mmCIF file of C-alpha atoms in Angstrom:
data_model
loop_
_atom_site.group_PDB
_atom_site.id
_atom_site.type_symbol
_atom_site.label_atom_id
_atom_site.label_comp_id
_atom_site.label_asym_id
_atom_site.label_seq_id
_atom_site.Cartn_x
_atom_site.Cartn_y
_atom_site.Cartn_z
ATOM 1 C CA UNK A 1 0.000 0.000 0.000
ATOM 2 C CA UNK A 2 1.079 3.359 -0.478
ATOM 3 C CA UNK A 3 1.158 4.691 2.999
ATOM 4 C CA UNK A 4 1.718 1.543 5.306
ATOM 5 C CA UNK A 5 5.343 0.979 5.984
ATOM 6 C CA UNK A 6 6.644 -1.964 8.247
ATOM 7 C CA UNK A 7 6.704 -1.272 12.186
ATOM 8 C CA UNK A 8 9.829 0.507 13.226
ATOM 9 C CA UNK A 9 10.989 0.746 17.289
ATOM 10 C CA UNK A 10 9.341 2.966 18.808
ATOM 11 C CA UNK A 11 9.377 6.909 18.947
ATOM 12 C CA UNK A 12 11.028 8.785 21.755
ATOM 13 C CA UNK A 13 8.976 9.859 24.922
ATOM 14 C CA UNK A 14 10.381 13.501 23.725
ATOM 15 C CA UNK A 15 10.283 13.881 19.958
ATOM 16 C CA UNK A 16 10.423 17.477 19.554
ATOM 17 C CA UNK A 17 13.822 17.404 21.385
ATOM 18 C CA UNK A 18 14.727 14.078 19.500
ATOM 19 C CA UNK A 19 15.110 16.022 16.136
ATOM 20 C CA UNK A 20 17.915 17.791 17.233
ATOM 21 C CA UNK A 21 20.025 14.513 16.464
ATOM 22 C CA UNK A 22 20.456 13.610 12.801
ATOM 23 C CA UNK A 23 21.419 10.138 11.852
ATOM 24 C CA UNK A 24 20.712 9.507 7.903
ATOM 25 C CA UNK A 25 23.422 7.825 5.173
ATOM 26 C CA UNK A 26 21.670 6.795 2.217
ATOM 27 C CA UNK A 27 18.115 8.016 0.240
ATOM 28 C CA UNK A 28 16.185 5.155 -0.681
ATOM 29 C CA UNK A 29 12.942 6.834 -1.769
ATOM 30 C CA UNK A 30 9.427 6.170 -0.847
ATOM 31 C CA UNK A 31 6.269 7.200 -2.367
ATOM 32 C CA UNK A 32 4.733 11.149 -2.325
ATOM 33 C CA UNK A 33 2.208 11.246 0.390
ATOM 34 C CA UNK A 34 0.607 14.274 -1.215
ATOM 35 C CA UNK A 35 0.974 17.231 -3.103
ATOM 36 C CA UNK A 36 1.906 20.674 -3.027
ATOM 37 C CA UNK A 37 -0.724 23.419 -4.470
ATOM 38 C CA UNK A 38 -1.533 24.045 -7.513
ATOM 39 C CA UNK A 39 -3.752 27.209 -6.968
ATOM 40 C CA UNK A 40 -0.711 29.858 -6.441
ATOM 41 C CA UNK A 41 0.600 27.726 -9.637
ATOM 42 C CA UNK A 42 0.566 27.769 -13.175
ATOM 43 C CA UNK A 43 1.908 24.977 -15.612
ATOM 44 C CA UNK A 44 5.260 25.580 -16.381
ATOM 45 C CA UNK A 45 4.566 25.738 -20.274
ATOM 46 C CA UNK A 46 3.004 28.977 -19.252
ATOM 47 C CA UNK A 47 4.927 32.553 -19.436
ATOM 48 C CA UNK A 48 7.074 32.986 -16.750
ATOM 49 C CA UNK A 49 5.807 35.832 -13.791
ATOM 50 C CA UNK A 50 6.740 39.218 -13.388
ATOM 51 C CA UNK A 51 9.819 39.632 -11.063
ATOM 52 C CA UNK A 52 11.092 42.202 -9.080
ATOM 53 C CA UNK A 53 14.986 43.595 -9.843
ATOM 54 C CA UNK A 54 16.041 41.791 -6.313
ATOM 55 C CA UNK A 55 14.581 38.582 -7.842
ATOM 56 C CA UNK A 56 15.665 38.722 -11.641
ATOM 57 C CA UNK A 57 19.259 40.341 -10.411
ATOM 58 C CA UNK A 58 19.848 38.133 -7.827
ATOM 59 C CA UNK A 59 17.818 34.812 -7.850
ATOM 60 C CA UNK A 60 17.655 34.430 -12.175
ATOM 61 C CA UNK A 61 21.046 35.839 -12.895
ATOM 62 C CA UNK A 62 22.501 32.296 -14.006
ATOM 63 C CA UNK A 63 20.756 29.313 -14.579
ATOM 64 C CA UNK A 64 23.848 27.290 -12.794
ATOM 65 C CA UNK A 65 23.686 29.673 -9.572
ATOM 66 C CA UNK A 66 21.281 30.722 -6.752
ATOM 67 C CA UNK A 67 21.277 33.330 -4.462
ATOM 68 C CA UNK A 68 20.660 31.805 -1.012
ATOM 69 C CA UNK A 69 20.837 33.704 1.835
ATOM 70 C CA UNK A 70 20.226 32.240 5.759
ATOM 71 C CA UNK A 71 19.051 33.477 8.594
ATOM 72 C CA UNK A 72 19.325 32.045 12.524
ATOM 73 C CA UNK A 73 17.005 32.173 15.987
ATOM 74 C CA UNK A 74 19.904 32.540 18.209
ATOM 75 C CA UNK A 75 23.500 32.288 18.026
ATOM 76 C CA UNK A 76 23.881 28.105 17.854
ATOM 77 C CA UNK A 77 21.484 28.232 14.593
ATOM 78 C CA UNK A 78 23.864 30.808 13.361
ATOM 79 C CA UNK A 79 27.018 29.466 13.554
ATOM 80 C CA UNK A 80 25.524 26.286 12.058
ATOM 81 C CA UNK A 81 25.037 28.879 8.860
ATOM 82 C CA UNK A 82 28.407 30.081 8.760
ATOM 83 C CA UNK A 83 29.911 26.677 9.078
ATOM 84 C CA UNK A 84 27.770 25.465 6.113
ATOM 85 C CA UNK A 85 28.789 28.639 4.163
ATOM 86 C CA UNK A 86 32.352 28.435 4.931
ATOM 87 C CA UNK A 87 32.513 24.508 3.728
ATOM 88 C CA UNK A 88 30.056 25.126 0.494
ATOM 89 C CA UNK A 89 28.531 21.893 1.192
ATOM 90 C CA UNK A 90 25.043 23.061 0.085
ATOM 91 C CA UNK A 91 24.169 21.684 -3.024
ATOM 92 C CA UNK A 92 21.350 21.959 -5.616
ATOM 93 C CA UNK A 93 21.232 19.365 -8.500
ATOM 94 C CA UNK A 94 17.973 19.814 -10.974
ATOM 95 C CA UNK A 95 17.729 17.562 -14.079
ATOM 96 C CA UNK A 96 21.724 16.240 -13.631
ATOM 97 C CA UNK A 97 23.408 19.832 -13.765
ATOM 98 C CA UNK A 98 24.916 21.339 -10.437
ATOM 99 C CA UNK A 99 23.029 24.540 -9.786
ATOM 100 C CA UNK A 100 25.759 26.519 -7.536
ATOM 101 C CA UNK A 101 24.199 28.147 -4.328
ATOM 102 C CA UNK A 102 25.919 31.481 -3.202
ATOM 103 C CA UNK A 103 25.152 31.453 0.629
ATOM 104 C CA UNK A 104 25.297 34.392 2.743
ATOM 105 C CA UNK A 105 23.756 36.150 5.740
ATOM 106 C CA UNK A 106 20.815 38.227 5.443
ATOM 107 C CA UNK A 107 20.378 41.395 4.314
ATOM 108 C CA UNK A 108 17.755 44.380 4.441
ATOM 109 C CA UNK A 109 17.313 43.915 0.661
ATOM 110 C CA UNK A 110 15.618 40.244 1.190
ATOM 111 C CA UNK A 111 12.062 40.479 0.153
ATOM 112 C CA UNK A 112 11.106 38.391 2.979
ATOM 113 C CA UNK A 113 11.685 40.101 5.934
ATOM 114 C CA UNK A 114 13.244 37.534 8.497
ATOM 115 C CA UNK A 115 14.096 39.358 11.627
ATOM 116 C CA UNK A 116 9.855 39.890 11.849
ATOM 117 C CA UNK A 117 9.556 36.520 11.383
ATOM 118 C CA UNK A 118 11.978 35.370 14.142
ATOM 119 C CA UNK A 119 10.372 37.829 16.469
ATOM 120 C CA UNK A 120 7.388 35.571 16.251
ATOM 121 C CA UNK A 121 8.906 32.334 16.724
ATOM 122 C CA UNK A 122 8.590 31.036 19.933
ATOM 123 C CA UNK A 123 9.808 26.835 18.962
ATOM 124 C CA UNK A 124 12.677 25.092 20.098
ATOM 125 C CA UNK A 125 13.467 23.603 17.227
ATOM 126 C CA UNK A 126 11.446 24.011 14.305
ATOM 127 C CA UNK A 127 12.200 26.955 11.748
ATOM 128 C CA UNK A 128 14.873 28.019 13.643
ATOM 129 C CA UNK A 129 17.145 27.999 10.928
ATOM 130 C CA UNK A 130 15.691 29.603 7.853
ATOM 131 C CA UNK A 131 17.158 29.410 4.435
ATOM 132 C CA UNK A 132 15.685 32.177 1.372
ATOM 133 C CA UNK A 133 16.350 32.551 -2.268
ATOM 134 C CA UNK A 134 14.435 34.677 -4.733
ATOM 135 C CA UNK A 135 14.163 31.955 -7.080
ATOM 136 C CA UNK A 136 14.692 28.241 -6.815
ATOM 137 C CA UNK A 137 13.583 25.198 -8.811
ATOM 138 C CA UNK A 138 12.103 23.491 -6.067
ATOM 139 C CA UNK A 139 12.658 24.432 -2.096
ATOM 140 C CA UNK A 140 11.894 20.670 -1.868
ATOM 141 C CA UNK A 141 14.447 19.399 -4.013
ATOM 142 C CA UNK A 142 16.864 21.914 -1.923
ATOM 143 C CA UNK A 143 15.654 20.700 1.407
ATOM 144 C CA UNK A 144 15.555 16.583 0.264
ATOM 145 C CA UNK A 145 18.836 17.332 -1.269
ATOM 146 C CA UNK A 146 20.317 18.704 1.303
ATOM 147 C CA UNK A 147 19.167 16.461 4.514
ATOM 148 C CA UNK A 148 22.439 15.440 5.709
ATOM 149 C CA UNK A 149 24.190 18.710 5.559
ATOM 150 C CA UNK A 150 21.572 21.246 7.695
ATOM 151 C CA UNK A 151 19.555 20.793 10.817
ATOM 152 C CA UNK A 152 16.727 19.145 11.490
ATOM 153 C CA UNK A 153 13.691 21.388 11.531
ATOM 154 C CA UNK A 154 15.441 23.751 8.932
ATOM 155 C CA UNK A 155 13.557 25.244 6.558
ATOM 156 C CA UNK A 156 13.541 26.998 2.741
ATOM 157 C CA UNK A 157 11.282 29.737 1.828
ATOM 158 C CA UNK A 158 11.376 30.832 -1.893
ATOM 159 C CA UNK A 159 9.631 33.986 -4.214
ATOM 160 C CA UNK A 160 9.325 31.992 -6.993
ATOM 161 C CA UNK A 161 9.610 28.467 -7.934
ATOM 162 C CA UNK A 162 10.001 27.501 -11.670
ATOM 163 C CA UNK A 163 9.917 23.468 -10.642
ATOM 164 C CA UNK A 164 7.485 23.464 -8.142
ATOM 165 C CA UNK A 165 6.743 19.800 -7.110
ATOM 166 C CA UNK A 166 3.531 17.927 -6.641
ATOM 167 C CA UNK A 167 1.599 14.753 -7.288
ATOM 168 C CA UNK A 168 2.377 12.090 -9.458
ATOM 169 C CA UNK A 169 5.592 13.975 -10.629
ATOM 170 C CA UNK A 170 3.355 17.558 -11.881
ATOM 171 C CA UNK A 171 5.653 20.331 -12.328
ATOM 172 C CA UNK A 172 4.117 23.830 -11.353
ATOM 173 C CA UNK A 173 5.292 27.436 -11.867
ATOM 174 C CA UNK A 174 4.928 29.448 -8.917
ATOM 175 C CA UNK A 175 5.099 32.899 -9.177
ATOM 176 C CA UNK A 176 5.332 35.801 -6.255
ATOM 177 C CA UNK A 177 2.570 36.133 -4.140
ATOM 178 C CA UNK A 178 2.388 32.568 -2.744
ATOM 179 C CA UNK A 179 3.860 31.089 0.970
ATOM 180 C CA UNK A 180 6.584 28.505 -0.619
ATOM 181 C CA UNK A 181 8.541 26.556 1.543
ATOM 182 C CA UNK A 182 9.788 23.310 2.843
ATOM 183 C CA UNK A 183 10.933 22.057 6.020
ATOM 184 C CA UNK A 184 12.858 18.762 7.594
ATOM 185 C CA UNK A 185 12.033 16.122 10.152
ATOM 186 C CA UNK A 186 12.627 12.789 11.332
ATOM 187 C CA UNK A 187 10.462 9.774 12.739
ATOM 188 C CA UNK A 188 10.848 6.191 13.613
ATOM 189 C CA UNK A 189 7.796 4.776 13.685
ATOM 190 C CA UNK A 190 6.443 3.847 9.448
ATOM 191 C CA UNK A 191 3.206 3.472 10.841
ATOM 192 C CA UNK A 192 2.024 7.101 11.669
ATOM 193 C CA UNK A 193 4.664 8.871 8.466
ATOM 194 C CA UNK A 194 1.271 8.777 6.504
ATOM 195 C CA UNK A 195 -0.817 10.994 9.245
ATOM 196 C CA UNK A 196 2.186 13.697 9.185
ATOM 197 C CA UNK A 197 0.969 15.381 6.311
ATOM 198 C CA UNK A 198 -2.655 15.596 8.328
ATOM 199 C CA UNK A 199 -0.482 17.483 11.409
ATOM 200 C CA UNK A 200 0.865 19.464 8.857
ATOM 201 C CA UNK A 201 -2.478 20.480 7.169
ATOM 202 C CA UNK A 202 -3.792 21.365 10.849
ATOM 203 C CA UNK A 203 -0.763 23.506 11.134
ATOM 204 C CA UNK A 204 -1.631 25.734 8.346
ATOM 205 C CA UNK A 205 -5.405 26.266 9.017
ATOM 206 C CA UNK A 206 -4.444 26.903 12.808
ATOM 207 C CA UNK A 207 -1.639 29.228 11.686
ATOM 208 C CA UNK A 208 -4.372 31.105 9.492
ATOM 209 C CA UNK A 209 -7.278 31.375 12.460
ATOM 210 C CA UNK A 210 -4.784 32.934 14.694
ATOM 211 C CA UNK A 211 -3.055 35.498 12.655
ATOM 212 C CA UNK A 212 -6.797 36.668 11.363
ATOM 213 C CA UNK A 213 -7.517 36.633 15.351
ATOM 214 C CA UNK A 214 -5.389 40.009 15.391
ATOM 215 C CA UNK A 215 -5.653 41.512 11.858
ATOM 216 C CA UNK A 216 -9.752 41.788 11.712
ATOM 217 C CA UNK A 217 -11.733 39.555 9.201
ATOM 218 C CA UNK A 218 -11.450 35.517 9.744
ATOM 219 C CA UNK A 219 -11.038 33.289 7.546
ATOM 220 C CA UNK A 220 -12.296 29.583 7.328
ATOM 221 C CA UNK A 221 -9.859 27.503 5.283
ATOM 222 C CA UNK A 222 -11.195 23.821 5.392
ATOM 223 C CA UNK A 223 -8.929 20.683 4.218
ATOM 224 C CA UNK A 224 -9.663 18.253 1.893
ATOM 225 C CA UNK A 225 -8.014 15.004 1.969
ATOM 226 C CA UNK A 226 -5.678 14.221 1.577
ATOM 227 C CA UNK A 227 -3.327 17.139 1.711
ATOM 228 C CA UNK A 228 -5.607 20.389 -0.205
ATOM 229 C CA UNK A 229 -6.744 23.609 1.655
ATOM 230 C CA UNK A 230 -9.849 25.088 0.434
ATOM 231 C CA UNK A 231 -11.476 28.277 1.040
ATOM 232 C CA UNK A 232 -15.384 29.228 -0.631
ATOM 233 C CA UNK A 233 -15.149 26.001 -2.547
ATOM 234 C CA UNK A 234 -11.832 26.977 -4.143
ATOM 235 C CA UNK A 235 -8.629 25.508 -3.624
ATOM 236 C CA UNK A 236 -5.792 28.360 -1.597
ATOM 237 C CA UNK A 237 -2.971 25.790 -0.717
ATOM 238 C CA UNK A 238 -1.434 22.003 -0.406
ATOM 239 C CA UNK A 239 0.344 20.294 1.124
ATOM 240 C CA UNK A 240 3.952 17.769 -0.169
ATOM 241 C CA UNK A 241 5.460 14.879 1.911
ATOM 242 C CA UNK A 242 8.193 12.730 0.970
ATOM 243 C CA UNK A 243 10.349 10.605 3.096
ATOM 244 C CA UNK A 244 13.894 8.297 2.758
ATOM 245 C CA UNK A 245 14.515 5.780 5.323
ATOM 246 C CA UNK A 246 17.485 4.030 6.656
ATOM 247 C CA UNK A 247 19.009 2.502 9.591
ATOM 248 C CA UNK A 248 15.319 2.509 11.223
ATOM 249 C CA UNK A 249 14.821 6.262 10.421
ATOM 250 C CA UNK A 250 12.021 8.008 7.942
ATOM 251 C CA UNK A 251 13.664 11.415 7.137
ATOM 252 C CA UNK A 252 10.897 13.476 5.728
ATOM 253 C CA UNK A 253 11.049 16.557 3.474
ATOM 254 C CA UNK A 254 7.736 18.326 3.941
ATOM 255 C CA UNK A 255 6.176 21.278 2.236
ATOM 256 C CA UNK A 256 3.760 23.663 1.810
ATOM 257 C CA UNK A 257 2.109 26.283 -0.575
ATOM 258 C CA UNK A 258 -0.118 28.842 0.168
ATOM 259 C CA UNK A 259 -1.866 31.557 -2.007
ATOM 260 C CA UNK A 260 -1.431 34.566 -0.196
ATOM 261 C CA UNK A 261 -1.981 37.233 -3.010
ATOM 262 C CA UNK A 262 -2.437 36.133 -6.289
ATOM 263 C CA UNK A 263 -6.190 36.300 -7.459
ATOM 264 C CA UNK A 264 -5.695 33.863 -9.844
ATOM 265 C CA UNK A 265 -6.235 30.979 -11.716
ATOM 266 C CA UNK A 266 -8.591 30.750 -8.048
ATOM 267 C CA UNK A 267 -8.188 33.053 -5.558
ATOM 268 C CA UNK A 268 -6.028 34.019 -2.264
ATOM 269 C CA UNK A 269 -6.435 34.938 1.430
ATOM 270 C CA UNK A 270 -5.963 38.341 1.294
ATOM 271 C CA UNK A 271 -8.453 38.781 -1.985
ATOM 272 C CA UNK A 272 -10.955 36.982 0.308
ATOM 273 C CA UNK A 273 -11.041 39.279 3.537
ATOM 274 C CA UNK A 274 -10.547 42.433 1.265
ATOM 275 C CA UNK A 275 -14.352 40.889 0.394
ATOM 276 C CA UNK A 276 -15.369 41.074 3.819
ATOM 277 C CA UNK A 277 -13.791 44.091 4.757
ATOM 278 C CA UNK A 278 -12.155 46.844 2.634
ATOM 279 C CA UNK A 279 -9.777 48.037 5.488
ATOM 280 C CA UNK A 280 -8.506 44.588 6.527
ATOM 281 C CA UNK A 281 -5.204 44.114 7.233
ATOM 282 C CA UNK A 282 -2.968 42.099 4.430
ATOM 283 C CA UNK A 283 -1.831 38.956 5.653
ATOM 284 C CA UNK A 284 2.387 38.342 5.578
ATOM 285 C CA UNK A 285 4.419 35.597 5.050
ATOM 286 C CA UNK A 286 6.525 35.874 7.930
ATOM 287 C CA UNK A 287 3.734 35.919 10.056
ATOM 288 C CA UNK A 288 1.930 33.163 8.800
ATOM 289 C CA UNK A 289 5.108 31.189 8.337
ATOM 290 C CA UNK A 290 6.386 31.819 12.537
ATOM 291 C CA UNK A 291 2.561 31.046 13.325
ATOM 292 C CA UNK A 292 2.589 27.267 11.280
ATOM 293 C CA UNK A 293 6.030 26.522 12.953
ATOM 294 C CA UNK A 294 4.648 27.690 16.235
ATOM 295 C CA UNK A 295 1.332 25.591 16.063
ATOM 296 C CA UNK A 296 2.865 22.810 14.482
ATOM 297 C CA UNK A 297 5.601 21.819 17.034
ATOM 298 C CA UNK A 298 3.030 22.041 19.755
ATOM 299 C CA UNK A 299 0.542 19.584 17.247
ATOM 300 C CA UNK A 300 3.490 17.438 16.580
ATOM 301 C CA UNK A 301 4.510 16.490 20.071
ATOM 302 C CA UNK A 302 1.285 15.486 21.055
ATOM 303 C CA UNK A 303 0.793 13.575 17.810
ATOM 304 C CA UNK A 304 4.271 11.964 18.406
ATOM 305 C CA UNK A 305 3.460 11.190 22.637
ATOM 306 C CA UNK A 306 -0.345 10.316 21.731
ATOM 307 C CA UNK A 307 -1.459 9.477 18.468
ATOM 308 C CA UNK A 308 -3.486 11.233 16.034
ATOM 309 C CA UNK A 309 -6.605 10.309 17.719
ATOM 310 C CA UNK A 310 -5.855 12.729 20.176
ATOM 311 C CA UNK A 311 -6.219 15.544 16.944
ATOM 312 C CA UNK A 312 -9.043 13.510 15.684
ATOM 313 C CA UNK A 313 -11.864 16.231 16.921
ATOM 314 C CA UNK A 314 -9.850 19.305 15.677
ATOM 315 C CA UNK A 315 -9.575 17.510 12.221
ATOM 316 C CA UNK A 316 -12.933 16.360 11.805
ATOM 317 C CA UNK A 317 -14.010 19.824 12.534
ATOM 318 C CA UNK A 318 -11.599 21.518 9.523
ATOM 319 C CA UNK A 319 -11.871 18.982 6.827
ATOM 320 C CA UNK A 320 -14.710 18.710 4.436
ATOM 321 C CA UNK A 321 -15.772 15.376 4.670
ATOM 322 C CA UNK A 322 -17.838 14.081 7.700
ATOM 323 C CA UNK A 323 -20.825 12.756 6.254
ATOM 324 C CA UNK A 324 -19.720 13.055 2.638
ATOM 325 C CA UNK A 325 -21.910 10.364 0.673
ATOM 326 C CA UNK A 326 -18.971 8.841 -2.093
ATOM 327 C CA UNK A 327 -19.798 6.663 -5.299
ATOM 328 C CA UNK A 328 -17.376 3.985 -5.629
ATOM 329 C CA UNK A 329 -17.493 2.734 -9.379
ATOM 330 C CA UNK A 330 -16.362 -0.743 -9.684
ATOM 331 C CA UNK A 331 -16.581 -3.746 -12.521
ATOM 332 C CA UNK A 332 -19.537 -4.813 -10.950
ATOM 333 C CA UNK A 333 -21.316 -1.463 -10.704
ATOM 334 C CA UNK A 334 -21.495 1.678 -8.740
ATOM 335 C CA UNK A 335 -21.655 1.353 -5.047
ATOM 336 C CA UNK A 336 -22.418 4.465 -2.724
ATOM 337 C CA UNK A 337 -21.032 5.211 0.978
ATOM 338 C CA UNK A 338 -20.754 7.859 3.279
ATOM 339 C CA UNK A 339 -17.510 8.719 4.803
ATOM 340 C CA UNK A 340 -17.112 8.282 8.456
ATOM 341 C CA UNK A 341 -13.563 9.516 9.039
ATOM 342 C CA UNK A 342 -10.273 8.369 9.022
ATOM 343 C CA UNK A 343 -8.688 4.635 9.167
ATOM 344 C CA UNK A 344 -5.614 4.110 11.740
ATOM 345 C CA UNK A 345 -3.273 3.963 8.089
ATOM 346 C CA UNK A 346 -4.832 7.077 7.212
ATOM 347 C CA UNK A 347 -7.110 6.371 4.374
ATOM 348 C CA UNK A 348 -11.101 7.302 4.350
ATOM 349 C CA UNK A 349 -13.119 5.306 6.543
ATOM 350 C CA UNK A 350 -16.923 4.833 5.099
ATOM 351 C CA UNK A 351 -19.666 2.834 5.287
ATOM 352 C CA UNK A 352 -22.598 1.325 3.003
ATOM 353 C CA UNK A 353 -26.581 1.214 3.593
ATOM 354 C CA UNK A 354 -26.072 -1.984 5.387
ATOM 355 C CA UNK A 355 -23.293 -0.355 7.829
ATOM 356 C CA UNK A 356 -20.390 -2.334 6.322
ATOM 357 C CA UNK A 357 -17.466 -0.732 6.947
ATOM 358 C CA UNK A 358 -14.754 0.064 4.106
ATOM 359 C CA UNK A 359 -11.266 1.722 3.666
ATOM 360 C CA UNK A 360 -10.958 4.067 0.721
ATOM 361 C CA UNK A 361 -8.270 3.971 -1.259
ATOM 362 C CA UNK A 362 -6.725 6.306 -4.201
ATOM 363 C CA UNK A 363 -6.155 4.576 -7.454
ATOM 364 C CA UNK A 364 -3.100 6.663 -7.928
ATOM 365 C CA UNK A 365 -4.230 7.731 -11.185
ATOM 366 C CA UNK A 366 -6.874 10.343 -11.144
ATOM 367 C CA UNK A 367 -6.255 14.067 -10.494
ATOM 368 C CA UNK A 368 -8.900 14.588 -8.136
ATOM 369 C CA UNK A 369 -8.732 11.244 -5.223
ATOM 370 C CA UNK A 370 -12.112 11.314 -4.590
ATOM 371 C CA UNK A 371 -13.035 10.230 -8.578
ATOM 372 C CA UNK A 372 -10.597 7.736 -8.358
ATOM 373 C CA UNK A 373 -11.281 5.522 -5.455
ATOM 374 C CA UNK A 374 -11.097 1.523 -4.470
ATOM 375 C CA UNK A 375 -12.411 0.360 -1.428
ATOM 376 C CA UNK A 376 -10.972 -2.396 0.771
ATOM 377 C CA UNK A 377 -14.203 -3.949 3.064
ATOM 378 C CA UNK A 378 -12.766 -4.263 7.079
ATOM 379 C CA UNK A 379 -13.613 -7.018 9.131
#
């Protein structure tokens, strides 16, 4: 199955502060869990986005060099950066050419502005290390890429993407205006890697309600599964996780785009609550991103210490799909259930007319999972 992975030892009674050792050789890769968002995307066939002169000088000057700058909590995060500078082991490798990475500290000229968004961390280990570049082909490739070299909980915000990653190998065009980034962890146990991307999804919608909370209009972004964020009916984000094991460890890269600004080909936050109000506050990406960090080490611990059941309630409550009636088409004709939740692997848990229990299952060929499904009966 796509999602089940054999039984590993068990995690540690702390996993937040478990992160902070890294212990990964080799990349054997495993499956996409899910997929990144389209919405703030266009096909890359498309024409590229306008850039600022920051982006196109310093981010698009070569197409075998990116501008990467970094940016640390407190002085240990830091001198991590400088090491990794001084040693130019960062490394970005996109269809067999070396892209060289010019790494430096941060500067007032960054677009993203990331001594606001430190001022709003409050984790101990999670985003503490922050890595930026105008323009990158993928901040997942950077962050899978680079696993061994940087920190665990490090993470890689981008402007633009021109290789944006998602589903079934889609390649996506993100322009400015979108929340791009990707961020590292680790976890022992194969059995709950296919609920992360659920803790992660929770993350962003949490991370939304609160920074609304002190900028005016709310906003109710819903998930649907497995890893889309929908607002009105119209898809604003996604999530992308992908994990390598080895010696008894699943290292996951996992990301996450978010329409902030651009109105289309759907629409974004801040278009949405200028709707409701005309003298709302924009949302920013360095709030929202020190708000998902925030939320999501605090979800993660108690997902790690307790199981997801213990998120079950706060999940049923943002997804769109308690209740959902489903049409299963099969050889032997159409059969329709209504979803009850989620199965302990992570799939959709539904039942028939006659209360017979099945777990839904993507055929891993359709776009949209929920035209594309095969059900598994449970005992």
């Amino acid at each position: 199955m796509l999602w089940t992975h054999p039984a590993l030892s068990p995690a540690s009674s702390n996993p937040v502060h478990r992160l902070r050792s890294l212990r990964w050789q080799s990349r054997l890769h495993f499956p996409s869990l899910s997929s990144l968002a389209n919405c703030c995307s266009s096909p890359s066939s498309d024409s590229p986005p306008r850039s600022s002169n920051l982006i196109e000088n310093m981010g698009r000057g070569s197409e075998n060099s990116r501008f990467l700058v970094w940016f640390g909590k407190d002085s240990s995060e830091k001198d991590l950066a400088k090491s990794l500078a001084s040693k130019n082991t960062l490394k970005l490798n996109e269809d067999g050419s070396e892209i060289e990475l010019n790494l430096s500290p941060f500067s007032s000229s960054a677009t993203f502005k990331a001594s606001s968004y430190m001022e709003s961390l409050s984790t101990t280990v999670f985003g503490r290390l922050l890595f930026w570049s105008p323009s990158l082909p993928s901040t997942q490739d950077f962050i899978s890429q680079n696993f061994l070299e940087i920190p665990l909980g490090s993470v890689c915000v981008a402007d633009l993407q021109s290789k944006g990653r998602g589903r079934t190998k889609n390649v996506w065009e993100s322009p400015a205006g979108c929340l791009m980034f990707s961020f590292t962890l680790e976890m022992e146990d194969g059995r709950v890697v296919p609920l992360l991307q659920y803790v992660v999804s929770l993350a962003v919608t949490e991370a939304i309600k609160e920074v609304c909370r002190g900028k005016g209009p709310s906003l109710d972004v819903k998930i649907k599964w497995p890893n889309d964020l929908y607002l009105h009916g119209l898809k604003v984000g996604g999530v992308l996780c992908t994990s390598t094991y080895k010696s008894k460890k699943f290292n996951v890269s996992a990301g996450v785009g978010l329409n902030l600004d651009n109105e289309k080909p759907t629409t974004s936050l801040n278009a949405a609550r200028r709707e409701i109000s005309s003298v709302s506050q924009p949302l920013q990406r360095e709030e929202i991103l020190a708000s998902f960090f925030n939320n999501f080490e605090r979800l993660y611990e108690r997902f790690m210490k307790e199981g997801f059941h213990v998120l079950e309630e706060l999940y049923y409550k943002t997804w769109l799909h308690s209740g959902q009636r489903v049409v299963i088409e099969e050889d032997q004709g159409k059969t329709a259930v209504t979803v009850q939740g989620l199965t302990k692997s992570g799939y959709l848990l539904a039942a028939d007319d006659a209360d017979n229990l099945f777990e839904l299952h993507p055929d891993g060929n359709s776009l949209d999972f929920f035209k594309g499904l095969v059900r598994r009966k449970l005992s």
